[in-house]
Amino acid sequence: MDLTGLILRVTAERPHVLLATVPGGAAVRLAAERLLRARDWPQASTPAKADLLLVAGPDLPELRTALERLWRDMPAPRARVHARTPDEVEAALDSGRALLGSPAVQRESAAPPGEAGGHREGEHGAQERHEGDDQAPGHDRDGGGEGEAGRAGDAHGGPDGEHAPHDAGQDTEAEHGDGRQAPNGQTPDSQDPDGQAPDGQDADGHGDHGDHGGHGNHGGHGGHGGGQTDMPGGLPMAEPGADRDGLTLDRLHLPLGPFLADWPAGLTVRLVLQGDVVQRADVDEPARPSDDAAVEAFWVQPWFRAASGEPVTVGEAVRRRAAAHLDSLGRLLAVAGWPAEAVRAGRLRDDLLSGAPRAAVAPRLERLTRRVGRSRTLAWLTRGIGVVTAQKAREAGAGGPAARADGDVAARYRQWLADIRHDLPRLEDPAPLDVAVEESPRGPWSAEAPPSAALIALLPPLLEGAELAAARLVVASLDPDPEELVSRGVVEVARG
């Protein structure tokens, strides 16, 4: 009996897919998420749980090293594919499944370094694993079996979202800082707004969002999503340093990004930690494309086009803006540990982007906004974290929801909900778009000063002094879009 071949065939039948989105890959990511839901292929939140790595977006040379580190953290059997455009996603996934299920490919990829040279580019942009990248010791893999997009079982092993004990080799909450755990081990999906336990299923009867959710499953193995160091285990060694109270504690340099799950594409935040408190935070410049790989900022395309003189309707712009808020909301809910509502937000986002009429989405949007807005547990998890006053936002040059919210993480996600309700009646508005009147998803649009630049500038002072567990929530609640900073129009303005 060919046991190896059987294992490969089973793995390839329903692979766990790790999405690594680069700036310029938002549209590819959205297409991949839709297709993975349709195929019932679970998404992995860490390399240790992944079978198939899907790189989404253009080839950015600055991020190749981080992608290689992410790839090396994946245990065998494994495969790697690259989709540069949304149209390439289906073919790339099919190619990846073929590579994953091929005994010959997996034997070749497991050969010691030097016995097989380099890597081979597969069809449809698919790329095989690199020879010589053997399985790292200590990596485990979940046993699968989740439902549609069902990755919740990795972090929420018990009913009602309660946390299961971590398996050996599984990343811990302290390592990844995915949010705060509610009292008695509850997460936001442990209760509905009225304090009743939910059924854990979405409106379509499917299971939780899975690996997205819960604490401790975000980011790359050891290196936090394609880590940036070559130290043992992917993390640098700690060094002593004085803390705020004058004590000498170990000081750890920890990068977050650029390929964490539910994280702005390509963003890298470098933290200096003492205990679980952030002493310093610095943000790297976003990776920029080469001249032959121009990046298009997906969420602000209507504003780009209108500014260049193309006819764009208000309905098209507010539809894109509402979908962007739902995308940001879904990522925040996943980080906070509410995967079922994150799935609902993602489905509504996709329906808006596909042109669904208002009547088809209004009842579901109302249920989502009511359930999330009234959740006492989610409010408890996020209150008092990352406070941005209206004055502080203005001083940083930030506008949009972050400035109007005038408060903490909870105030910002509630502002998204209010903006979605405001945009809903205008989805079919045929009036021409005036970019000076209608703001883009993250604030008033300007190619000279993209709104995400101000949001990124807000991050270091907000993160300094915060606990590591709150850092992911702060970033998710601002959700800056690095694509805005490296898109074709902004780069042209910067070059003069």
Short mmCIF file of C-alpha atoms in Angstrom, two decimals:
data_model
loop_
_atom_site.label_atom_id
_atom_site.label_comp_id
_atom_site.label_asym_id
_atom_site.label_seq_id
_atom_site.Cartn_x
_atom_site.Cartn_y
_atom_site.Cartn_z
CA MET A 1 0.00 0.00 0.00
CA ASP A 2 1.36 3.43 -0.99
CA LEU A 3 0.84 5.19 2.34
CA THR A 4 2.78 8.30 1.28
CA GLY A 5 0.70 8.70 -1.85
CA LEU A 6 -2.50 8.27 0.16
CA ILE A 7 -1.48 10.95 2.64
CA LEU A 8 -0.61 13.34 -0.17
CA ARG A 9 -3.91 12.72 -1.92
CA VAL A 10 -5.85 13.38 1.30
CA THR A 11 -3.86 16.55 1.97
CA ALA A 12 -4.36 17.81 -1.57
CA GLU A 13 -8.09 17.12 -1.47
CA ARG A 14 -8.68 19.94 1.04
CA PRO A 15 -5.44 21.84 1.68
CA HIS A 16 -5.01 24.48 4.36
CA VAL A 17 -4.10 27.67 2.49
CA LEU A 18 -1.92 30.43 3.88
CA LEU A 19 -2.57 33.76 2.12
CA ALA A 20 0.41 36.10 1.92
CA THR A 21 -0.83 39.39 0.48
CA VAL A 22 1.63 41.99 -0.79
CA PRO A 23 0.78 45.67 -1.46
CA GLY A 24 -1.20 45.73 -4.67
CA GLY A 25 -2.75 42.33 -3.95
CA ALA A 26 -6.02 43.34 -2.27
CA ALA A 27 -8.14 42.37 -5.28
CA VAL A 28 -6.29 39.04 -5.51
CA ARG A 29 -6.83 38.41 -1.79
CA LEU A 30 -10.56 39.08 -2.11
CA ALA A 31 -10.84 36.73 -5.09
CA ALA A 32 -8.90 34.04 -3.20
CA GLU A 33 -11.07 34.34 -0.10
CA ARG A 34 -14.24 34.01 -2.18
CA LEU A 35 -12.92 30.95 -4.01
CA LEU A 36 -11.64 29.27 -0.84
CA ARG A 37 -15.08 29.65 0.74
CA ALA A 38 -16.71 28.19 -2.38
CA ARG A 39 -14.34 25.21 -2.33
CA ASP A 40 -14.54 24.77 1.43
CA TRP A 41 -10.76 25.01 1.73
CA PRO A 42 -9.78 26.28 5.17
CA GLN A 43 -7.40 29.20 5.55
CA ALA A 44 -4.38 28.75 7.80
CA SER A 45 -3.31 31.56 10.09
CA THR A 46 0.27 30.37 10.60
CA PRO A 47 2.84 28.58 8.41
CA ALA A 48 2.89 25.65 10.83
CA LYS A 49 -0.72 24.88 9.96
CA ALA A 50 -0.45 25.43 6.20
CA ASP A 51 -0.15 23.03 3.28
CA LEU A 52 -0.31 25.58 0.47
CA LEU A 53 1.19 29.08 0.37
CA LEU A 54 -0.63 31.46 -1.97
CA VAL A 55 1.22 34.73 -2.63
CA ALA A 56 -1.33 37.33 -3.69
CA GLY A 57 -0.29 40.36 -5.71
CA PRO A 58 2.64 41.64 -7.76
CA ASP A 59 6.23 40.53 -7.28
CA LEU A 60 7.87 43.01 -4.90
CA PRO A 61 11.63 42.36 -4.57
CA GLU A 62 11.80 43.95 -1.10
CA LEU A 63 9.47 41.29 0.31
CA ARG A 64 11.12 38.22 -1.22
CA THR A 65 13.27 37.54 1.85
CA ALA A 66 10.25 37.70 4.17
CA LEU A 67 8.33 35.35 1.87
CA GLU A 68 11.23 32.89 1.88
CA ARG A 69 11.26 32.85 5.67
CA LEU A 70 7.52 32.29 5.71
CA TRP A 71 7.97 29.45 3.22
CA ARG A 72 10.75 27.81 5.25
CA ASP A 73 8.46 27.70 8.29
CA MET A 74 5.94 25.50 6.47
CA PRO A 75 6.25 21.77 7.18
CA ALA A 76 6.22 19.16 4.41
CA PRO A 77 4.26 18.27 2.41
CA ARG A 78 3.83 21.77 1.07
CA ALA A 79 3.43 23.73 -2.13
CA ARG A 80 3.75 27.36 -3.14
CA VAL A 81 1.89 29.30 -5.83
CA HIS A 82 1.67 32.92 -6.91
CA ALA A 83 -1.37 34.75 -8.30
CA ARG A 84 -0.56 38.23 -9.55
CA THR A 85 -4.09 39.10 -10.70
CA PRO A 86 -7.57 37.94 -9.62
CA ASP A 87 -7.96 36.01 -12.87
CA GLU A 88 -4.97 33.82 -11.95
CA VAL A 89 -6.29 32.68 -8.56
CA GLU A 90 -8.29 29.64 -9.66
CA ALA A 91 -5.52 28.28 -11.88
CA ALA A 92 -2.92 28.92 -9.17
CA LEU A 93 -4.94 26.99 -6.57
CA ASP A 94 -5.46 24.09 -8.98
CA SER A 95 -1.74 24.05 -9.73
CA GLY A 96 -0.90 24.16 -6.03
CA ARG A 97 -3.16 21.20 -5.31
CA ALA A 98 -1.48 19.23 -8.11
CA LEU A 99 1.98 20.03 -6.72
CA LEU A 100 0.87 19.13 -3.21
CA GLY A 101 -0.52 15.76 -4.28
CA SER A 102 2.44 14.73 -6.44
CA PRO A 103 4.77 12.21 -4.72
CA ALA A 104 7.52 13.01 -7.23
CA VAL A 105 7.38 16.74 -6.50
CA GLN A 106 7.34 16.19 -2.75
CA ARG A 107 10.24 13.72 -2.89
CA GLU A 108 12.27 16.15 -4.96
CA SER A 109 11.49 19.03 -2.66
CA ALA A 110 12.54 16.98 0.36
CA ALA A 111 15.96 16.18 -1.16
CA PRO A 112 18.98 17.50 0.79
CA PRO A 113 20.45 20.81 -0.37
CA GLY A 114 22.56 20.49 -3.50
CA GLU A 115 20.90 17.34 -4.84
CA ALA A 116 18.30 19.34 -6.78
CA GLY A 117 18.94 22.87 -7.84
CA GLY A 118 16.83 25.92 -7.43
CA HIS A 119 13.10 26.07 -7.81
CA ARG A 120 10.88 25.64 -10.82
CA GLU A 121 8.15 27.95 -11.94
CA GLY A 122 4.96 26.00 -12.53
CA GLU A 123 2.20 26.84 -14.93
CA HIS A 124 -0.21 29.69 -14.22
CA GLY A 125 2.34 31.44 -12.04
CA ALA A 126 2.56 28.52 -9.63
CA GLN A 127 5.88 27.94 -7.93
CA GLU A 128 7.10 24.73 -6.39
CA ARG A 129 8.64 24.63 -2.97
CA HIS A 130 12.37 25.27 -2.91
CA GLU A 131 14.57 22.23 -2.76
CA GLY A 132 16.49 21.87 0.44
CA ASP A 133 13.86 23.58 2.58
CA ASP A 134 13.32 20.62 4.85
CA GLN A 135 10.59 20.48 7.44
CA ALA A 136 11.51 22.38 10.55
CA PRO A 137 11.49 20.37 13.76
CA GLY A 138 8.70 21.02 16.19
CA HIS A 139 6.14 22.08 13.58
CA ASP A 140 2.70 20.64 14.06
CA ARG A 141 -0.33 20.70 11.82
CA ASP A 142 -3.94 20.73 12.82
CA GLY A 143 -5.92 17.75 11.78
CA GLY A 144 -8.33 19.64 9.55
CA GLY A 145 -12.00 18.87 9.71
CA GLU A 146 -13.18 22.46 10.06
CA GLY A 147 -16.29 23.68 8.28
CA GLU A 148 -16.55 26.29 5.54
CA ALA A 149 -13.74 28.76 6.05
CA GLY A 150 -13.76 26.91 9.35
CA ARG A 151 -10.59 27.63 11.15
CA ALA A 152 -12.04 28.36 14.58
CA GLY A 153 -11.22 24.94 15.92
CA ASP A 154 -7.54 25.80 16.04
CA ALA A 155 -8.02 28.31 18.83
CA HIS A 156 -11.53 27.65 20.13
CA GLY A 157 -11.60 24.00 20.88
CA GLY A 158 -14.61 24.02 23.17
CA PRO A 159 -18.21 25.07 22.66
CA ASP A 160 -19.22 28.73 22.54
CA GLY A 161 -15.75 29.85 21.60
CA GLU A 162 -13.96 28.70 24.77
CA HIS A 163 -10.24 28.26 24.38
CA ALA A 164 -8.79 24.81 24.08
CA PRO A 165 -5.34 24.12 25.52
CA HIS A 166 -2.52 24.89 23.12
CA ASP A 167 -0.99 21.95 21.36
CA ALA A 168 2.71 21.36 21.53
CA GLY A 169 4.33 23.60 18.97
CA GLN A 170 1.32 25.90 18.61
CA ASP A 171 2.01 29.62 18.82
CA THR A 172 0.94 31.21 22.07
CA GLU A 173 -1.11 34.30 22.75
CA ALA A 174 1.84 36.08 24.30
CA GLU A 175 3.87 35.51 21.16
CA HIS A 176 1.33 36.91 18.74
CA GLY A 177 -0.77 39.34 20.75
CA ASP A 178 -4.07 38.82 18.99
CA GLY A 179 -6.28 40.62 21.49
CA ARG A 180 -7.49 40.27 25.03
CA GLN A 181 -9.36 37.31 26.36
CA ALA A 182 -12.64 38.07 28.07
CA PRO A 183 -13.44 36.89 31.59
CA ASN A 184 -13.87 33.14 32.09
CA GLY A 185 -12.15 32.45 28.79
CA GLN A 186 -14.89 34.02 26.69
CA THR A 187 -14.41 35.73 23.35
CA PRO A 188 -16.94 37.94 21.56
CA ASP A 189 -18.59 34.93 19.93
CA SER A 190 -19.26 33.47 23.39
CA GLN A 191 -22.26 35.77 23.83
CA ASP A 192 -24.73 37.60 21.67
CA PRO A 193 -25.62 41.25 22.42
CA ASP A 194 -28.23 40.06 24.93
CA GLY A 195 -25.82 37.76 26.73
CA GLN A 196 -27.06 34.53 25.12
CA ALA A 197 -24.72 31.94 23.64
CA PRO A 198 -24.81 32.00 19.82
CA ASP A 199 -25.14 28.93 17.69
CA GLY A 200 -21.70 29.55 16.18
CA GLN A 201 -23.05 29.50 12.67
CA ASP A 202 -23.59 32.23 10.14
CA ALA A 203 -26.71 33.10 8.23
CA ASP A 204 -25.95 30.47 5.62
CA GLY A 205 -25.56 27.70 8.15
CA HIS A 206 -21.79 27.42 7.95
CA GLY A 207 -19.33 27.21 10.78
CA ASP A 208 -16.98 29.73 12.28
CA HIS A 209 -14.23 31.66 10.55
CA GLY A 210 -11.70 29.29 11.97
CA ASP A 211 -7.98 29.98 12.00
CA HIS A 212 -8.70 33.68 11.71
CA GLY A 213 -10.27 33.72 15.12
CA GLY A 214 -9.13 33.38 18.63
CA HIS A 215 -6.01 34.33 20.39
CA GLY A 216 -2.61 33.04 19.57
CA ASN A 217 -3.00 31.90 15.98
CA HIS A 218 -2.01 34.99 14.05
CA GLY A 219 1.21 35.53 12.20
CA GLY A 220 4.08 33.42 11.12
CA HIS A 221 5.73 30.76 13.17
CA GLY A 222 8.17 32.47 15.46
CA GLY A 223 8.88 35.34 13.10
CA HIS A 224 5.42 36.91 13.16
CA GLY A 225 4.35 36.61 9.60
CA GLY A 226 7.57 36.29 7.65
CA GLY A 227 9.83 37.51 10.44
CA GLN A 228 12.79 39.73 9.88
CA THR A 229 15.64 38.11 11.82
CA ASP A 230 17.96 35.15 11.48
CA MET A 231 18.16 34.39 15.20
CA PRO A 232 17.29 30.91 16.54
CA GLY A 233 13.55 30.23 16.35
CA GLY A 234 12.96 33.36 14.27
CA LEU A 235 13.21 35.76 17.23
CA PRO A 236 16.13 37.89 18.42
CA MET A 237 17.69 37.30 21.81
CA ALA A 238 16.52 39.49 24.69
CA GLU A 239 18.83 42.11 26.16
CA PRO A 240 18.61 43.94 29.50
CA GLY A 241 17.31 47.49 29.69
CA ALA A 242 15.71 49.89 32.16
CA ASP A 243 11.92 50.05 32.10
CA ARG A 244 9.60 52.92 32.99
CA ASP A 245 9.80 52.07 36.71
CA GLY A 246 13.59 52.10 36.77
CA LEU A 247 13.87 48.30 36.91
CA THR A 248 16.18 46.33 34.65
CA LEU A 249 14.16 43.88 32.58
CA ASP A 250 14.84 41.87 29.46
CA ARG A 251 14.15 43.86 26.32
CA LEU A 252 13.00 41.97 23.25
CA HIS A 253 12.95 43.28 19.68
CA LEU A 254 9.90 41.85 17.94
CA PRO A 255 8.70 42.54 14.36
CA LEU A 256 5.00 42.28 13.55
CA GLY A 257 4.36 41.71 9.84
CA PRO A 258 4.59 41.89 6.96
CA PHE A 259 2.49 38.74 6.47
CA LEU A 260 0.39 38.32 9.58
CA ALA A 261 -3.16 37.07 9.14
CA ASP A 262 -5.73 39.89 9.21
CA TRP A 263 -3.00 42.49 8.94
CA PRO A 264 -2.41 45.40 6.51
CA ALA A 265 -0.63 43.96 3.48
CA GLY A 266 3.12 44.51 3.64
CA LEU A 267 3.09 46.57 6.85
CA THR A 268 5.95 45.90 9.30
CA VAL A 269 5.86 47.30 12.83
CA ARG A 270 8.99 46.76 14.92
CA LEU A 271 8.39 46.62 18.65
CA VAL A 272 10.73 46.77 21.62
CA LEU A 273 9.12 44.87 24.50
CA GLN A 274 9.83 44.65 28.21
CA GLY A 275 7.63 41.99 29.65
CA ASP A 276 4.39 42.36 27.70
CA VAL A 277 4.59 46.16 27.45
CA VAL A 278 5.63 47.95 24.26
CA GLN A 279 8.45 50.35 25.07
CA ARG A 280 9.03 51.50 21.50
CA ALA A 281 7.36 51.05 18.12
CA ASP A 282 8.70 51.89 14.67
CA VAL A 283 7.05 51.37 11.29
CA ASP A 284 9.07 50.37 8.23
CA GLU A 285 8.53 52.12 4.92
CA PRO A 286 6.14 50.05 2.77
CA ALA A 287 7.75 47.92 0.09
CA ARG A 288 7.57 49.71 -3.25
CA PRO A 289 7.12 48.04 -6.64
CA SER A 290 9.63 48.15 -9.44
CA ASP A 291 8.85 50.33 -12.44
CA ASP A 292 7.46 47.36 -14.37
CA ALA A 293 5.11 46.23 -11.54
CA ALA A 294 2.84 49.22 -10.90
CA VAL A 295 0.52 48.82 -7.90
CA GLU A 296 -3.13 49.82 -8.07
CA ALA A 297 -4.76 50.74 -4.75
CA PHE A 298 -7.97 48.70 -4.86
CA TRP A 299 -10.08 50.46 -2.24
CA VAL A 300 -9.56 53.97 -3.65
CA GLN A 301 -9.83 53.16 -7.35
CA PRO A 302 -13.08 55.16 -7.81
CA TRP A 303 -11.38 58.24 -6.37
CA PHE A 304 -8.28 57.71 -8.55
CA ARG A 305 -10.43 57.40 -11.64
CA ALA A 306 -12.62 60.40 -10.82
CA ALA A 307 -9.55 62.54 -10.12
CA SER A 308 -8.16 61.61 -13.54
CA GLY A 309 -11.36 62.72 -15.27
CA GLU A 310 -13.17 59.39 -15.69
CA PRO A 311 -16.95 59.38 -15.08
CA VAL A 312 -17.61 57.69 -11.72
CA THR A 313 -20.94 57.67 -9.91
CA VAL A 314 -21.49 58.33 -6.23
CA GLY A 315 -23.14 54.91 -5.96
CA GLU A 316 -19.98 53.15 -7.16
CA ALA A 317 -17.83 55.08 -4.69
CA VAL A 318 -20.02 54.57 -1.61
CA ARG A 319 -20.41 50.88 -2.49
CA ARG A 320 -16.60 50.51 -2.52
CA ARG A 321 -16.35 52.51 0.71
CA ALA A 322 -18.95 50.39 2.53
CA ALA A 323 -17.21 47.22 1.33
CA ALA A 324 -13.88 48.57 2.61
CA HIS A 325 -15.40 49.22 6.04
CA LEU A 326 -16.79 45.68 6.11
CA ASP A 327 -13.37 44.32 5.17
CA SER A 328 -11.75 46.30 8.00
CA LEU A 329 -14.50 45.26 10.41
CA GLY A 330 -14.07 41.59 9.51
CA ARG A 331 -10.34 41.74 10.19
CA LEU A 332 -10.90 43.44 13.54
CA LEU A 333 -13.51 40.86 14.54
CA ALA A 334 -11.13 38.05 13.57
CA VAL A 335 -8.31 39.56 15.64
CA ALA A 336 -10.69 40.05 18.59
CA GLY A 337 -11.77 36.40 18.39
CA TRP A 338 -15.25 36.59 16.81
CA PRO A 339 -14.79 34.48 13.66
CA ALA A 340 -18.47 33.84 12.91
CA GLU A 341 -19.21 37.55 12.53
CA ALA A 342 -15.96 38.03 10.60
CA VAL A 343 -17.29 35.52 8.04
CA ARG A 344 -20.59 37.39 7.80
CA ALA A 345 -18.79 40.69 7.27
CA GLY A 346 -16.67 39.11 4.52
CA ARG A 347 -19.70 37.72 2.70
CA LEU A 348 -21.50 41.06 2.82
CA ARG A 349 -18.34 42.77 1.55
CA ASP A 350 -18.20 40.39 -1.41
CA ASP A 351 -21.89 40.90 -2.17
CA LEU A 352 -21.46 44.66 -2.26
CA LEU A 353 -18.42 44.37 -4.54
CA SER A 354 -20.34 42.08 -6.90
CA GLY A 355 -23.07 44.71 -7.30
CA ALA A 356 -25.82 43.20 -5.17
CA PRO A 357 -28.83 45.55 -4.88
CA ARG A 358 -29.62 47.29 -1.66
CA ALA A 359 -32.71 45.17 -1.00
CA ALA A 360 -30.61 42.00 -1.07
CA VAL A 361 -28.05 43.14 1.50
CA ALA A 362 -29.95 45.60 3.73
CA PRO A 363 -31.53 43.05 6.13
CA ARG A 364 -28.26 41.18 6.62
CA LEU A 365 -26.30 44.40 7.10
CA GLU A 366 -28.80 45.51 9.71
CA ARG A 367 -28.44 42.24 11.63
CA LEU A 368 -24.64 42.46 11.50
CA THR A 369 -24.44 46.08 12.63
CA ARG A 370 -26.97 45.48 15.41
CA ARG A 371 -25.25 42.34 16.69
CA VAL A 372 -21.72 43.78 16.60
CA GLY A 373 -22.69 47.23 17.82
CA ARG A 374 -24.55 45.87 20.85
CA SER A 375 -22.00 43.23 21.85
CA ARG A 376 -21.00 43.87 25.45
CA THR A 377 -18.11 41.40 25.28
CA LEU A 378 -16.56 43.02 22.22
CA ALA A 379 -16.91 46.44 23.86
CA TRP A 380 -15.21 45.10 26.98
CA LEU A 381 -12.35 43.68 24.92
CA THR A 382 -11.67 46.96 23.13
CA ARG A 383 -12.58 49.78 25.48
CA GLY A 384 -9.83 52.19 26.50
CA ILE A 385 -7.38 50.81 23.93
CA GLY A 386 -5.67 53.06 21.38
CA VAL A 387 -7.49 56.29 22.14
CA VAL A 388 -7.32 58.79 19.26
CA THR A 389 -9.04 62.08 20.04
CA ALA A 390 -10.36 64.25 17.23
CA GLN A 391 -7.65 66.80 18.03
CA LYS A 392 -4.89 64.20 17.93
CA ALA A 393 -6.22 62.95 14.58
CA ARG A 394 -6.26 66.47 13.13
CA GLU A 395 -2.71 67.13 14.34
CA ALA A 396 -1.56 63.95 12.55
CA GLY A 397 -3.44 64.92 9.40
CA ALA A 398 -5.90 62.04 9.75
CA GLY A 399 -9.53 62.31 8.74
CA GLY A 400 -12.33 59.92 7.98
CA PRO A 401 -13.70 57.39 10.49
CA ALA A 402 -10.64 57.53 12.77
CA ALA A 403 -11.09 61.26 13.33
CA ARG A 404 -14.89 61.21 13.59
CA ALA A 405 -14.82 58.34 16.09
CA ASP A 406 -12.94 60.56 18.59
CA GLY A 407 -12.13 57.66 20.90
CA ASP A 408 -10.82 54.14 21.37
CA VAL A 409 -10.96 50.92 19.35
CA ALA A 410 -14.62 50.42 20.25
CA ALA A 411 -15.47 53.94 19.05
CA ARG A 412 -13.75 53.28 15.72
CA TYR A 413 -15.54 50.02 14.86
CA ARG A 414 -18.85 51.64 15.84
CA GLN A 415 -18.02 54.51 13.50
CA TRP A 416 -17.54 51.99 10.69
CA LEU A 417 -20.98 50.60 11.45
CA ALA A 418 -22.52 54.08 11.40
CA ASP A 419 -20.84 54.89 8.08
CA ILE A 420 -22.08 51.65 6.54
CA ARG A 421 -25.65 52.48 7.57
CA HIS A 422 -25.24 55.97 6.10
CA ASP A 423 -23.97 54.62 2.76
CA LEU A 424 -26.56 51.89 2.36
CA PRO A 425 -29.36 54.06 0.87
CA ARG A 426 -26.94 55.53 -1.68
CA LEU A 427 -25.69 52.38 -3.38
CA GLU A 428 -27.48 53.23 -6.64
CA ASP A 429 -26.91 57.00 -6.60
CA PRO A 430 -26.21 58.01 -10.25
CA ALA A 431 -24.78 61.45 -9.44
CA PRO A 432 -21.17 62.07 -10.55
CA LEU A 433 -18.55 61.59 -7.87
CA ASP A 434 -16.91 64.72 -6.46
CA VAL A 435 -13.70 63.64 -4.73
CA ALA A 436 -13.73 66.86 -2.68
CA VAL A 437 -17.13 65.94 -1.18
CA GLU A 438 -17.08 62.14 -0.84
CA GLU A 439 -14.18 60.89 1.24
CA SER A 440 -12.38 57.65 0.52
CA PRO A 441 -12.67 54.75 3.02
CA ARG A 442 -9.86 56.05 5.24
CA GLY A 443 -10.39 59.78 4.84
CA PRO A 444 -10.45 62.63 2.30
CA TRP A 445 -8.54 61.50 -0.75
CA SER A 446 -5.37 63.22 -1.89
CA ALA A 447 -2.59 61.70 -3.97
CA GLU A 448 -0.18 64.15 -2.36
CA ALA A 449 -1.15 63.02 1.16
CA PRO A 450 -2.89 59.60 1.14
CA PRO A 451 -5.05 59.18 4.26
CA SER A 452 -3.30 55.93 5.22
CA ALA A 453 -0.01 57.82 5.63
CA ALA A 454 -1.51 59.73 8.57
CA LEU A 455 -2.97 56.53 10.05
CA ILE A 456 0.44 54.86 9.92
CA ALA A 457 1.99 57.92 11.57
CA LEU A 458 -0.47 57.51 14.46
CA LEU A 459 0.65 53.95 15.21
CA PRO A 460 3.97 54.41 17.08
CA PRO A 461 2.65 56.74 19.83
CA LEU A 462 -0.50 54.64 20.19
CA LEU A 463 1.44 51.40 20.60
CA GLU A 464 4.10 52.70 22.99
CA GLY A 465 3.07 51.88 26.55
CA ALA A 466 0.39 49.43 25.43
CA GLU A 467 0.36 45.74 26.22
CA LEU A 468 1.37 43.43 23.40
CA ALA A 469 -2.07 41.83 23.48
CA ALA A 470 -3.62 45.19 22.55
CA ALA A 471 -1.24 46.02 19.68
CA ARG A 472 -3.09 43.91 17.10
CA LEU A 473 -6.42 45.47 18.07
CA VAL A 474 -5.01 48.99 17.68
CA VAL A 475 -3.63 48.26 14.23
CA ALA A 476 -6.81 46.49 13.13
CA SER A 477 -9.01 49.38 14.29
CA LEU A 478 -7.04 51.90 12.21
CA ASP A 479 -6.41 49.44 9.36
CA PRO A 480 -4.13 51.63 7.24
CA ASP A 481 -3.77 50.55 3.63
CA PRO A 482 -0.11 50.50 2.47
CA GLU A 483 -1.35 50.18 -1.11
CA GLU A 484 -2.31 53.86 -0.97
CA LEU A 485 1.31 54.82 -0.33
CA VAL A 486 2.83 52.77 -3.17
CA SER A 487 0.11 52.99 -5.82
CA ARG A 488 0.84 54.21 -9.31
CA GLY A 489 -0.76 57.68 -8.95
CA VAL A 490 0.83 58.44 -5.58
CA VAL A 491 4.29 57.38 -6.77
CA GLU A 492 3.95 59.58 -9.85
CA VAL A 493 3.05 62.56 -7.65
CA ALA A 494 5.97 61.83 -5.32
CA ARG A 495 8.37 61.71 -8.27
CA GLY A 496 7.06 65.10 -9.42
#
